Amino acid sequence: MIKLIAADLDGTLLDSHKQLPAALPDLLRQLRARGIRFMPASGRQYYNLAALFPESAQELLFIAENGAMTVDCGHTLFVDDIPPADLVQPIALTRQAPHTYAILAGEHSAYCEDDDPVFMENAQMYYARLERVSDLLEAAQHDRICKIAVFEHGNAEKGCYPLLKPLEKRFQVVLSGADWVDLMNPGVNKGTAMQKIQKALDILPEECMAFGDYLNDKELLEAVTHSFAMANAHPALKARHIAPSNDEDGVVRAVWSYLGLGQEMMEKETNMH
């Protein structure tokens, strides 16, 4: 019996226009009636994720910051925090590099020192709570920091990534896009977060479904028995099943089909378009 369903957001649950499926509220009501938990699992900040689910955030589980933070019904389950002393070197390197800006992602907010317009426009896409402070290291003394996100517009792979890669003895250094490099504690990913949640809630892998589209979903899909790669997924992402694409409401359709929730719900969803 399925007890928990996890879904990545960008490229998986969200369509190409960053919209949630119109039928998702119906699905969440059906799952709730059956005692099945639903869990968005993303690299985004928790507060960004919660804002996408304004009516149901207080009843959902969330994996945020690529597994560095999990939240259940509005209460933090765990934060894989970085000791403040370990932030000194990456912040110093970032401050010295031209056109390079750092964000400290914490339990209660995210923090930055700079107000470059391009940086701020991009940062606000992913961080619903973002405070500009005079000193990042001082701000870190008052929160639990779980990720350092470093921004260099269009040049992260050739610019700040080689700069930060020598820190791999201490951090997991991940190129996460054309503009971003993320530093987290070693071993942090959506899969280890899922395993911690399974243990905390006494749920087995065979009682879980998970959906993903990109390589940062690999460990999440490996942590469950019922794994689904989207039809639009990276070709190297392996799963037991293929779901329709994110632009075809693939998560909703696959859950309805797999759990046998009724052809009439699929017809209702089709009529919404």
Coordinates of C-alpha atoms in Angstrom, one line a residue:
M1 CA 0.0 0.0 0.0
I2 CA 1.3 3.4 -0.9
K3 CA 1.7 5.8 2.0
L4 CA 3.9 8.6 0.6
I5 CA 4.3 10.2 -2.8
A6 CA 7.2 12.5 -3.6
A7 CA 7.5 14.7 -6.7
D8 CA 10.2 17.0 -7.9
L9 CA 8.9 20.5 -9.0
D10 CA 10.7 22.0 -12.0
G11 CA 10.3 19.8 -15.0
T12 CA 8.2 17.3 -13.1
L13 CA 5.2 18.6 -11.3
L14 CA 5.4 22.1 -12.8
D15 CA 4.8 22.5 -16.5
S16 CA 7.0 24.4 -18.9
H17 CA 5.3 27.7 -17.8
K18 CA 6.0 26.9 -14.1
Q19 CA 2.3 26.1 -13.4
L20 CA 0.9 23.4 -11.2
P21 CA -1.6 20.9 -12.7
A22 CA -5.1 22.2 -12.6
A23 CA -6.3 18.9 -11.2
L24 CA -3.7 18.8 -8.4
P25 CA -6.1 20.0 -5.7
D26 CA -8.5 17.2 -6.6
L27 CA -5.7 14.7 -6.4
L28 CA -4.5 16.0 -3.0
R29 CA -8.1 15.6 -1.6
Q30 CA -8.2 12.0 -2.9
L31 CA -4.8 11.2 -1.3
R32 CA -5.8 12.8 2.0
A33 CA -9.0 10.7 2.1
R34 CA -6.8 7.6 1.7
G35 CA -4.2 8.6 4.3
I36 CA -1.5 9.1 1.6
R37 CA 1.0 11.9 2.2
F38 CA 2.2 14.1 -0.6
M39 CA 5.7 15.6 -0.6
P40 CA 7.1 18.2 -3.1
A41 CA 10.9 17.6 -3.3
S42 CA 13.0 20.4 -4.8
G43 CA 16.2 22.4 -4.8
R44 CA 14.1 25.4 -4.0
Q45 CA 13.8 27.2 -0.7
Y46 CA 11.0 25.8 1.6
Y47 CA 9.3 29.2 1.7
N48 CA 9.3 29.3 -2.1
L49 CA 7.7 25.8 -2.1
A50 CA 5.1 26.6 0.5
A51 CA 4.0 29.7 -1.5
L52 CA 3.1 27.4 -4.4
F53 CA 0.7 25.5 -2.1
P54 CA -1.0 28.2 -0.1
E55 CA -4.1 26.1 0.8
S56 CA -2.3 22.9 1.7
A57 CA 1.3 23.8 2.8
Q58 CA 0.4 23.2 6.5
E59 CA -0.5 19.6 5.7
L60 CA 2.2 18.6 3.3
L61 CA 5.7 17.2 3.7
F62 CA 8.5 19.1 1.9
I63 CA 12.0 18.3 0.9
A64 CA 13.7 21.6 0.2
E65 CA 17.2 22.8 -0.7
N66 CA 17.9 19.5 -2.6
G67 CA 17.5 17.6 0.7
A68 CA 19.3 19.8 3.1
M69 CA 16.0 20.7 4.8
T70 CA 12.7 18.9 5.4
V71 CA 9.5 20.2 6.8
D72 CA 6.3 18.4 7.9
C73 CA 3.1 20.4 8.4
G74 CA 5.0 23.6 8.8
H75 CA 7.4 22.2 11.4
T76 CA 11.1 21.6 10.5
L77 CA 12.0 17.9 10.7
F78 CA 15.7 18.4 10.1
V79 CA 18.3 20.8 8.7
D80 CA 21.6 19.5 7.5
D81 CA 23.4 22.6 8.8
I82 CA 26.9 23.8 8.1
P83 CA 28.9 25.1 11.1
P84 CA 29.5 28.9 10.9
A85 CA 33.3 28.5 11.0
D86 CA 33.1 26.4 7.7
L87 CA 31.4 29.3 5.9
V88 CA 34.4 31.6 6.2
Q89 CA 36.4 30.2 3.3
P90 CA 33.7 30.0 0.6
I91 CA 32.4 33.4 1.5
A92 CA 35.9 34.9 1.3
L93 CA 36.5 33.4 -2.1
T94 CA 33.1 34.6 -3.4
R95 CA 33.7 38.2 -2.1
Q96 CA 37.0 38.3 -4.0
A97 CA 35.6 37.1 -7.3
P98 CA 34.2 39.8 -9.7
H99 CA 30.4 39.6 -10.6
T100 CA 30.0 36.7 -8.1
Y101 CA 27.4 36.8 -5.3
A102 CA 26.6 34.4 -2.5
I103 CA 23.4 33.5 -0.7
L104 CA 23.3 31.6 2.6
A105 CA 20.2 29.5 2.7
G106 CA 19.0 29.0 6.3
E107 CA 16.1 27.4 8.2
H108 CA 14.3 30.7 8.7
S109 CA 15.4 32.8 5.7
A110 CA 18.1 33.2 3.0
Y111 CA 20.7 36.0 3.2
C112 CA 22.8 38.0 0.8
E113 CA 25.0 41.1 0.9
D114 CA 24.7 42.4 -2.6
D115 CA 21.9 44.2 -4.5
D116 CA 23.1 43.8 -8.1
P117 CA 19.9 44.0 -10.2
V118 CA 20.5 40.8 -12.2
F119 CA 21.5 38.8 -9.2
M120 CA 18.5 40.0 -7.2
E121 CA 16.1 39.2 -10.0
N122 CA 17.4 35.7 -10.2
A123 CA 17.6 35.2 -6.5
Q124 CA 14.0 36.3 -5.9
M125 CA 12.8 33.6 -8.3
Y126 CA 14.0 30.9 -5.9
Y127 CA 14.0 32.5 -2.5
A128 CA 10.7 33.8 -1.2
R129 CA 12.4 34.9 2.0
L130 CA 15.6 36.7 1.2
E131 CA 17.2 39.3 3.6
R132 CA 19.9 41.7 2.5
V133 CA 22.5 42.0 5.3
S134 CA 25.7 43.8 5.8
D135 CA 27.7 40.7 6.8
L136 CA 26.8 37.1 5.8
L137 CA 29.0 35.6 8.5
E138 CA 27.2 37.6 11.2
A139 CA 23.8 36.6 9.8
A140 CA 24.8 33.0 9.9
Q141 CA 25.3 33.2 13.7
H142 CA 21.5 33.6 14.1
D143 CA 20.2 30.8 11.8
R144 CA 21.0 27.3 10.7
I145 CA 22.6 27.5 7.3
C146 CA 22.2 24.4 5.1
K147 CA 23.4 25.6 1.7
I148 CA 25.6 28.2 0.1
A149 CA 24.3 29.2 -3.4
V150 CA 26.8 31.2 -5.5
F151 CA 25.6 33.2 -8.5
E152 CA 27.6 34.3 -11.5
H153 CA 25.4 35.3 -14.4
G154 CA 25.8 32.9 -17.4
N155 CA 29.3 32.0 -16.4
A156 CA 29.1 29.7 -13.4
E157 CA 30.7 26.7 -15.1
K158 CA 33.9 28.6 -16.2
G159 CA 33.9 31.2 -13.4
C160 CA 32.9 30.5 -9.8
Y161 CA 32.7 26.7 -10.2
P162 CA 36.5 26.2 -10.8
L163 CA 37.0 28.8 -8.0
L164 CA 35.0 26.8 -5.5
K165 CA 35.8 23.2 -6.7
P166 CA 39.0 23.0 -4.5
L167 CA 36.6 23.1 -1.5
E168 CA 35.4 19.6 -2.3
K169 CA 37.4 18.1 0.5
R170 CA 34.9 19.8 2.8
F171 CA 31.8 20.5 0.7
Q172 CA 29.7 18.9 -2.0
V173 CA 30.2 21.4 -4.8
V174 CA 27.5 21.1 -7.4
L175 CA 27.1 23.0 -10.7
S176 CA 23.3 23.5 -10.6
G177 CA 22.8 25.6 -13.7
A178 CA 24.3 28.2 -16.0
D179 CA 24.3 30.8 -13.2
W180 CA 24.5 28.8 -10.0
V181 CA 26.9 26.7 -7.9
D182 CA 25.6 25.1 -4.7
L183 CA 27.8 24.0 -1.7
M184 CA 26.3 21.6 0.8
N185 CA 27.5 19.1 3.4
P186 CA 28.7 15.8 1.8
G187 CA 26.0 13.3 1.2
V188 CA 23.1 15.8 1.1
N189 CA 20.6 14.9 -1.6
K190 CA 16.9 14.2 -2.0
G191 CA 17.4 10.5 -1.5
T192 CA 19.1 10.7 1.9
A193 CA 16.3 13.1 2.9
M194 CA 13.7 10.6 1.8
Q195 CA 15.4 7.9 3.8
K196 CA 15.4 10.0 6.9
I197 CA 11.7 10.7 6.4
Q198 CA 10.9 7.0 5.9
K199 CA 12.7 6.3 9.1
A200 CA 11.0 9.1 11.0
L201 CA 7.5 8.2 9.8
D202 CA 8.1 4.4 9.9
I203 CA 7.4 4.0 6.1
L204 CA 9.1 1.4 3.9
P205 CA 10.5 2.1 0.4
E206 CA 7.9 -0.2 -1.1
E207 CA 5.2 2.1 0.4
C208 CA 6.6 5.1 -1.5
M209 CA 6.3 6.6 -5.0
A210 CA 8.6 9.2 -6.4
F211 CA 8.8 11.3 -9.6
G212 CA 11.7 13.2 -11.2
D213 CA 13.1 14.5 -14.4
Y214 CA 16.8 15.4 -13.8
L215 CA 20.0 14.0 -12.4
N216 CA 19.5 15.6 -9.0
D217 CA 16.5 13.3 -8.6
K218 CA 18.5 10.1 -9.1
E219 CA 18.9 9.3 -5.4
L220 CA 15.3 10.2 -4.7
L221 CA 14.1 7.6 -7.2
E222 CA 16.6 5.0 -5.9
A223 CA 15.2 5.5 -2.4
V224 CA 11.7 4.2 -3.3
T225 CA 10.3 1.0 -4.9
H226 CA 7.8 2.8 -7.1
S227 CA 10.0 5.2 -9.1
F228 CA 8.8 7.2 -12.1
A229 CA 10.9 9.2 -14.6
M230 CA 9.0 11.8 -16.6
A231 CA 8.8 11.3 -20.4
N232 CA 10.7 14.6 -20.7
A233 CA 13.4 13.4 -18.2
H234 CA 17.2 13.5 -18.8
P235 CA 18.0 10.2 -20.7
A236 CA 20.5 9.2 -18.0
L237 CA 17.8 9.2 -15.3
K238 CA 16.6 5.6 -14.7
A239 CA 13.4 4.5 -13.0
R240 CA 11.0 1.5 -12.9
H241 CA 8.3 3.4 -14.8
I242 CA 7.8 6.3 -17.2
A243 CA 5.2 8.9 -16.5
P244 CA 3.7 11.3 -19.1
S245 CA 5.6 14.6 -19.5
N246 CA 5.3 17.5 -17.2
D247 CA 3.3 19.3 -19.9
E248 CA 0.8 16.5 -19.9
D249 CA 0.2 16.6 -16.1
G250 CA 2.2 13.4 -15.9
V251 CA 2.5 13.2 -12.1
V252 CA -1.3 13.5 -11.6
R253 CA -2.1 11.1 -14.4
A254 CA 0.4 8.5 -13.3
V255 CA -0.8 8.6 -9.7
W256 CA -4.4 8.3 -10.7
S257 CA -3.6 5.3 -13.0
Y258 CA -1.2 3.5 -10.6
L259 CA -3.5 3.8 -7.6
G260 CA -6.7 3.1 -9.6
L261 CA -8.4 6.3 -8.6
G262 CA -10.9 6.2 -11.4
Q263 CA -11.3 6.9 -15.1
E264 CA -13.9 9.5 -14.3
M265 CA -11.2 11.7 -12.6
M266 CA -9.0 11.5 -15.7
E267 CA -12.0 12.5 -17.8
K268 CA -12.7 15.4 -15.4
E269 CA -9.1 16.6 -15.6
T270 CA -9.2 16.4 -19.5
N271 CA -12.3 18.5 -19.6
M272 CA -10.5 21.2 -17.6
H273 CA -8.3 22.0 -20.6

